[in-house]
Every structure is written in C-alpha cells, then in structure tokens.
PDB file of C-alpha atoms and ligand atoms in Angstrom:
ATOM      1  CA  MET X   1     -21.909  87.499 229.233  1.00  0.00           C
ATOM      2  CA  PRO X   2     -23.294  89.483 226.277  1.00  0.00           C
ATOM      3  CA  LYS X   3     -23.363  93.243 226.618  1.00  0.00           C
ATOM      4  CA  ILE X   4     -26.887  94.577 226.231  1.00  0.00           C
ATOM      5  CA  TYR X   5     -27.575  98.005 224.758  1.00  0.00           C
ATOM      6  CA  GLU X   6     -30.945  99.494 225.559  1.00  0.00           C
ATOM      7  CA  GLY X   7     -32.498 102.839 226.327  1.00  0.00           C
ATOM      8  CA  GLY X   8     -33.877 104.003 229.642  1.00  0.00           C
ATOM      9  CA  PHE X   9     -36.548 106.603 230.260  1.00  0.00           C
ATOM     10  CA  GLN X  10     -34.662 109.716 231.358  1.00  0.00           C
ATOM     11  CA  ALA X  11     -35.620 112.840 229.410  1.00  0.00           C
ATOM     12  CA  GLN X  12     -34.015 115.592 231.497  1.00  0.00           C
ATOM     13  CA  GLY X  13     -32.193 118.079 229.256  1.00  0.00           C
ATOM     14  CA  LYS X  14     -33.393 116.359 226.071  1.00  0.00           C
ATOM     15  CA  LYS X  15     -35.304 118.181 223.350  1.00  0.00           C
ATOM     16  CA  PHE X  16     -38.340 116.768 221.572  1.00  0.00           C
ATOM     17  CA  ALA X  17     -40.512 117.901 218.694  1.00  0.00           C
ATOM     18  CA  ILE X  18     -44.070 116.701 218.270  1.00  0.00           C
ATOM     19  CA  VAL X  19     -45.316 116.891 214.672  1.00  0.00           C
ATOM     20  CA  THR X  20     -49.072 116.477 214.611  1.00  0.00           C
ATOM     21  CA  SER X  21     -51.943 116.829 212.173  1.00  0.00           C
ATOM     22  CA  ARG X  22     -55.151 118.845 212.533  1.00  0.00           C
ATOM     23  CA  PHE X  23     -57.239 116.329 210.557  1.00  0.00           C
ATOM     24  CA  ASN X  24     -59.353 114.409 213.121  1.00  0.00           C
ATOM     25  CA  ASP X  25     -58.258 116.974 215.691  1.00  0.00           C
ATOM     26  CA  PHE X  26     -60.616 115.559 218.321  1.00  0.00           C
ATOM     27  CA  ILE X  27     -58.320 112.503 218.341  1.00  0.00           C
ATOM     28  CA  THR X  28     -54.914 114.062 217.622  1.00  0.00           C
ATOM     29  CA  ALA X  29     -55.309 116.645 220.421  1.00  0.00           C
ATOM     30  CA  LYS X  30     -55.672 113.736 222.868  1.00  0.00           C
ATOM     31  CA  LEU X  31     -52.561 112.087 221.447  1.00  0.00           C
ATOM     32  CA  VAL X  32     -50.615 115.313 221.992  1.00  0.00           C
ATOM     33  CA  ASP X  33     -51.887 115.491 225.597  1.00  0.00           C
ATOM     34  CA  GLY X  34     -50.691 111.922 226.153  1.00  0.00           C
ATOM     35  CA  ALA X  35     -47.276 112.633 224.650  1.00  0.00           C
ATOM     36  CA  LEU X  36     -46.771 115.756 226.788  1.00  0.00           C
ATOM     37  CA  ASP X  37     -47.761 113.826 229.902  1.00  0.00           C
ATOM     38  CA  ALA X  38     -45.204 111.093 229.155  1.00  0.00           C
ATOM     39  CA  LEU X  39     -42.370 113.502 228.329  1.00  0.00           C
ATOM     40  CA  VAL X  40     -42.881 115.602 231.449  1.00  0.00           C
ATOM     41  CA  ARG X  41     -43.143 112.476 233.627  1.00  0.00           C
ATOM     42  CA  CYS X  42     -39.797 111.346 232.205  1.00  0.00           C
ATOM     43  CA  GLY X  43     -38.248 114.620 233.351  1.00  0.00           C
ATOM     44  CA  CYS X  44     -38.430 116.703 230.175  1.00  0.00           C
ATOM     45  CA  SER X  45     -39.073 120.397 230.672  1.00  0.00           C
ATOM     46  CA  ASP X  46     -42.008 122.071 228.839  1.00  0.00           C
ATOM     47  CA  ALA X  47     -39.510 124.533 227.394  1.00  0.00           C
ATOM     48  CA  ASP X  48     -37.695 121.675 225.636  1.00  0.00           C
ATOM     49  CA  ILE X  49     -40.770 120.583 223.680  1.00  0.00           C
ATOM     50  CA  ASP X  50     -41.813 122.125 220.356  1.00  0.00           C
ATOM     51  CA  ILE X  51     -45.145 121.305 218.707  1.00  0.00           C
ATOM     52  CA  VAL X  52     -45.498 121.574 214.921  1.00  0.00           C
ATOM     53  CA  LYS X  53     -48.997 121.374 213.396  1.00  0.00           C
ATOM     54  CA  VAL X  54     -49.731 120.313 209.826  1.00  0.00           C
ATOM     55  CA  PRO X  55     -53.048 119.921 207.967  1.00  0.00           C
ATOM     56  CA  GLY X  56     -53.131 116.120 207.663  1.00  0.00           C
ATOM     57  CA  ALA X  57     -51.073 112.963 208.149  1.00  0.00           C
ATOM     58  CA  PHE X  58     -49.863 113.193 204.549  1.00  0.00           C
ATOM     59  CA  GLU X  59     -47.948 116.387 205.451  1.00  0.00           C
ATOM     60  CA  ILE X  60     -46.300 114.943 208.592  1.00  0.00           C
ATOM     61  CA  PRO X  61     -43.165 113.495 206.892  1.00  0.00           C
ATOM     62  CA  MET X  62     -42.270 116.759 205.153  1.00  0.00           C
ATOM     63  CA  ALA X  63     -42.535 118.779 208.372  1.00  0.00           C
ATOM     64  CA  ALA X  64     -40.662 116.065 210.322  1.00  0.00           C
ATOM     65  CA  LYS X  65     -37.861 116.222 207.748  1.00  0.00           C
ATOM     66  CA  LYS X  66     -37.532 119.992 208.140  1.00  0.00           C
ATOM     67  CA  VAL X  67     -37.368 119.583 211.903  1.00  0.00           C
ATOM     68  CA  ALA X  68     -34.844 116.712 211.733  1.00  0.00           C
ATOM     69  CA  GLU X  69     -32.567 118.657 209.381  1.00  0.00           C
ATOM     70  CA  LYS X  70     -32.296 121.483 211.921  1.00  0.00           C
ATOM     71  CA  ARG X  71     -30.666 118.987 214.325  1.00  0.00           C
ATOM     72  CA  LYS X  72     -32.092 120.809 217.346  1.00  0.00           C
ATOM     73  CA  HIS X  73     -34.169 117.922 218.712  1.00  0.00           C
ATOM     74  CA  ASP X  74     -33.108 114.553 220.097  1.00  0.00           C
ATOM     75  CA  ALA X  75     -36.242 112.876 218.746  1.00  0.00           C
ATOM     76  CA  ILE X  76     -39.393 113.684 216.804  1.00  0.00           C
ATOM     77  CA  ILE X  77     -42.791 112.244 217.692  1.00  0.00           C
ATOM     78  CA  CYS X  78     -45.267 112.109 214.805  1.00  0.00           C
ATOM     79  CA  LEU X  79     -48.909 111.969 215.880  1.00  0.00           C
ATOM     80  CA  GLY X  80     -51.907 111.643 213.592  1.00  0.00           C
ATOM     81  CA  ALA X  81     -55.140 109.796 212.993  1.00  0.00           C
ATOM     82  CA  VAL X  82     -56.067 108.271 209.667  1.00  0.00           C
ATOM     83  CA  ILE X  83     -59.539 106.760 209.761  1.00  0.00           C
ATOM     84  CA  ARG X  84     -60.846 104.572 206.954  1.00  0.00           C
ATOM     85  CA  GLY X  85     -63.690 105.953 204.861  1.00  0.00           C
ATOM     86  CA  ALA X  86     -65.640 104.666 201.895  1.00  0.00           C
ATOM     87  CA  THR X  87     -62.889 105.340 199.342  1.00  0.00           C
ATOM     88  CA  PRO X  88     -59.252 104.175 198.917  1.00  0.00           C
ATOM     89  CA  HIS X  89     -58.039 107.581 200.208  1.00  0.00           C
ATOM     90  CA  PHE X  90     -57.117 105.995 203.565  1.00  0.00           C
ATOM     91  CA  GLU X  91     -54.620 103.660 201.919  1.00  0.00           C
ATOM     92  CA  TYR X  92     -52.819 106.482 200.114  1.00  0.00           C
ATOM     93  CA  VAL X  93     -52.612 108.796 203.125  1.00  0.00           C
ATOM     94  CA  SER X  94     -51.560 106.117 205.619  1.00  0.00           C
ATOM     95  CA  GLY X  95     -49.107 104.548 203.161  1.00  0.00           C
ATOM     96  CA  GLU X  96     -47.348 107.820 202.397  1.00  0.00           C
ATOM     97  CA  ALA X  97     -47.233 108.855 206.049  1.00  0.00           C
ATOM     98  CA  THR X  98     -45.736 105.496 207.051  1.00  0.00           C
ATOM     99  CA  LYS X  99     -43.111 105.421 204.302  1.00  0.00           C
ATOM    100  CA  GLY X 100     -42.246 109.076 204.731  1.00  0.00           C
ATOM    101  CA  ILE X 101     -41.692 108.848 208.469  1.00  0.00           C
ATOM    102  CA  ALA X 102     -39.462 105.785 208.107  1.00  0.00           C
ATOM    103  CA  MET X 103     -37.488 107.576 205.393  1.00  0.00           C
ATOM    104  CA  VAL X 104     -36.912 110.711 207.496  1.00  0.00           C
ATOM    105  CA  SER X 105     -35.634 108.649 210.394  1.00  0.00           C
ATOM    106  CA  LEU X 106     -33.300 106.516 208.281  1.00  0.00           C
ATOM    107  CA  GLU X 107     -32.008 109.425 206.189  1.00  0.00           C
ATOM    108  CA  THR X 108     -31.289 111.755 209.100  1.00  0.00           C
ATOM    109  CA  GLY X 109     -30.426 109.301 211.889  1.00  0.00           C
ATOM    110  CA  VAL X 110     -32.788 111.184 214.209  1.00  0.00           C
ATOM    111  CA  PRO X 111     -35.292 108.914 215.974  1.00  0.00           C
ATOM    112  CA  VAL X 112     -38.684 109.682 214.400  1.00  0.00           C
ATOM    113  CA  ILE X 113     -41.525 107.858 216.081  1.00  0.00           C
ATOM    114  CA  PHE X 114     -44.575 106.598 214.202  1.00  0.00           C
ATOM    115  CA  GLY X 115     -47.526 107.584 216.373  1.00  0.00           C
ATOM    116  CA  ILE X 116     -50.151 107.666 213.675  1.00  0.00           C
ATOM    117  CA  LEU X 117     -53.349 105.774 214.336  1.00  0.00           C
ATOM    118  CA  THR X 118     -54.617 103.931 211.270  1.00  0.00           C
ATOM    119  CA  THR X 119     -58.021 102.579 212.146  1.00  0.00           C
ATOM    120  CA  ASP X 120     -61.095 101.217 210.424  1.00  0.00           C
ATOM    121  CA  THR X 121     -63.503 103.174 212.620  1.00  0.00           C
ATOM    122  CA  ILE X 122     -63.746 106.322 214.700  1.00  0.00           C
ATOM    123  CA  GLU X 123     -64.459 104.119 217.722  1.00  0.00           C
ATOM    124  CA  GLN X 124     -61.118 102.310 217.304  1.00  0.00           C
ATOM    125  CA  ALA X 125     -59.347 105.669 217.159  1.00  0.00           C
ATOM    126  CA  ILE X 126     -61.114 106.884 220.317  1.00  0.00           C
ATOM    127  CA  GLU X 127     -60.107 103.672 222.110  1.00  0.00           C
ATOM    128  CA  ARG X 128     -56.443 104.415 221.331  1.00  0.00           C
ATOM    129  CA  ALA X 129     -56.574 108.102 222.226  1.00  0.00           C
ATOM    130  CA  GLY X 130     -56.818 107.853 225.987  1.00  0.00           C
ATOM    131  CA  THR X 131     -59.688 105.450 226.585  1.00  0.00           C
ATOM    132  CA  LYS X 132     -59.795 101.653 226.826  1.00  0.00           C
ATOM    133  CA  ALA X 133     -56.809 100.819 224.630  1.00  0.00           C
ATOM    134  CA  GLY X 134     -54.404 103.356 226.103  1.00  0.00           C
ATOM    135  CA  ASN X 135     -53.046 106.479 224.452  1.00  0.00           C
ATOM    136  CA  LYS X 136     -50.853 106.162 221.361  1.00  0.00           C
ATOM    137  CA  GLY X 137     -49.420 109.621 222.049  1.00  0.00           C
ATOM    138  CA  PHE X 138     -48.219 108.537 225.500  1.00  0.00           C
ATOM    139  CA  SER X 139     -46.651 105.290 224.251  1.00  0.00           C
ATOM    140  CA  SER X 140     -45.058 107.073 221.279  1.00  0.00           C
ATOM    141  CA  ALA X 141     -43.420 109.612 223.576  1.00  0.00           C
ATOM    142  CA  MET X 142     -42.101 106.785 225.761  1.00  0.00           C
ATOM    143  CA  ASP X 143     -40.722 105.154 222.603  1.00  0.00           C
ATOM    144  CA  ALA X 144     -39.047 108.460 221.717  1.00  0.00           C
ATOM    145  CA  VAL X 145     -37.395 108.772 225.140  1.00  0.00           C
ATOM    146  CA  GLU X 146     -36.190 105.162 224.940  1.00  0.00           C
ATOM    147  CA  MET X 147     -34.730 105.724 221.466  1.00  0.00           C
ATOM    148  CA  VAL X 148     -32.931 108.901 222.583  1.00  0.00           C
ATOM    149  CA  ASN X 149     -31.278 106.973 225.412  1.00  0.00           C
ATOM    150  CA  LEU X 150     -30.529 104.002 223.152  1.00  0.00           C
ATOM    151  CA  THR X 151     -28.917 106.345 220.613  1.00  0.00           C
ATOM    152  CA  SER X 152     -26.612 107.657 223.360  1.00  0.00           C
ATOM    153  CA  ALA X 153     -25.846 104.122 224.556  1.00  0.00           C
ATOM    154  CA  LEU X 154     -24.932 103.033 221.024  1.00  0.00           C
ATOM    155  CA  GLU X 155     -22.200 105.674 220.907  1.00  0.00           C
ATOM    156  CA  ASP X 156     -20.174 103.254 223.117  1.00  0.00           C
ATOM    157  CA  LEU X 157     -20.729 100.270 220.812  1.00  0.00           C
TER     158      LEU X 157
HETATM  159  N1  INI Z   1     -55.613 113.125 206.839  1.00  0.00           N
HETATM  160  C1  INI Z   1     -55.540 112.564 208.071  1.00  0.00           C
HETATM  161  O1  INI Z   1     -54.663 112.945 208.862  1.00  0.00           O
HETATM  162  N2  INI Z   1     -56.434 111.611 208.438  1.00  0.00           N
HETATM  163  C2  INI Z   1     -57.397 111.148 207.593  1.00  0.00           C
HETATM  164  O2  INI Z   1     -58.201 110.276 208.006  1.00  0.00           O
HETATM  165  C3  INI Z   1     -57.480 111.717 206.286  1.00  0.00           C
HETATM  166  N3  INI Z   1     -58.512 111.272 205.371  1.00  0.00           N
HETATM  167  O3  INI Z   1     -59.129 110.246 205.614  1.00  0.00           O
HETATM  168  O4  INI Z   1     -58.761 111.896 204.368  1.00  0.00           O
HETATM  169  C4  INI Z   1     -56.559 112.733 205.934  1.00  0.00           C
HETATM  170  N4  INI Z   1     -56.602 113.337 204.730  1.00  0.00           N
HETATM  171  C5  INI Z   1     -55.904 114.566 204.441  1.00  0.00           C
HETATM  172  C6  INI Z   1     -54.466 114.343 203.989  1.00  0.00           C
HETATM  173  O5  INI Z   1     -53.663 113.918 205.072  1.00  0.00           O
HETATM  174  C7  INI Z   1     -53.840 115.651 203.457  1.00  0.00           C
HETATM  175  O6  INI Z   1     -53.833 116.612 204.463  1.00  0.00           O
HETATM  176  C8  INI Z   1     -54.593 116.231 202.238  1.00  0.00           C
HETATM  177  O7  INI Z   1     -54.796 115.226 201.252  1.00  0.00           O
HETATM  178  C9  INI Z   1     -53.773 117.391 201.607  1.00  0.00           C
HETATM  179  O8  INI Z   1     -52.498 116.943 201.137  1.00  0.00           O
END
C-alpha cells in the first residue's frame, strides 16, 4: 500500500498572516472576511491572525517576503483583486504579483497562498468575492490550513 501524505484542516495553535491590497477594496475586504471565517472555523484563534495591508497587488510579494522572513507565521495568505482595464497595466500587475508570490514561497519554504483574483470584469470579481462563485478568500485560507498540515506531515517523509 502506498503511504499518502496530505494535509487536514486543523488550525488550532497555528499562526497565519493575511497580506492584502487596498486597490479594489470593495472586493478585497470581502476576501479578507472569507479568509477570517475559514481560519476561525478551522479552529484558529483571532489572536493568531495578523493582517498586513499594502496599496496594490504589485506590493503584495514584497510585504509577504518580509512576513515570511520573520518566521513567525505557519502560512501567509495573499489576497488581492486585479481587474482588467483598457490598457496593458493588468498584465504587468498580475504577472508580477503571481511570480513574486511563487518566488517568496519557494525561497522561504513558507506556504504562501495565491488568493489574487485576476478578472476581466468587475462582475467576475464580485462573483468570486462571496457571491455566486464562492469566496476566493475563504478557499485560499482553506488552502493555507491544508498546506500547514501537509508541511508538518512531510516532516515524517
Ligand atoms: N492594483 C491592484 O491590486 N489591482 C488592480 O486592478 C490594479 N490596476 O488595475 O491598476 C492595481 N494597480 C496598482 C498596483 O498594484 C500598484 O499598487 C501601483 O502600480 C504602485 O506600485
């Protein structure tokens, strides 16, 4: 029988940081609400959650790196909303945020979750911020809890 390594959803005693952007705050605030709901439902205490706010999604990787380097959190949840406009700006911001978040996670070994909406329209972002297509903040926090538990499980590999 193969041995399977996977993470559960227990967050008691674990520490999380949420790094979120103010740009499109009417969406990102809903993502943060969703993430807090998920963490608390998994048993995390409010006191074990820190929220870091940055101006836009472009700044998320730098703040996430600072947080990861402190080694005080078991996982970092990055939440933002990049919505396409009439110029190529969207591509630059979403591309840098995506690359940067992956880099922070790989360089530090801390699970850093990509919870940044990249949508063509405001409506698509609203759908993913607690309406008909779920809440990306909630699912990102669940991903963070799973990765924290998987990281512990992999210590026995
Ligand atoms: N930042 C976002 O988080 N979402 C966007 O949709 C966005 N757009 O489209 O411009 C955006 N721009 C700001 C960017 O993230 C930086 O904060 C800014 O360029 C300063 O570095």
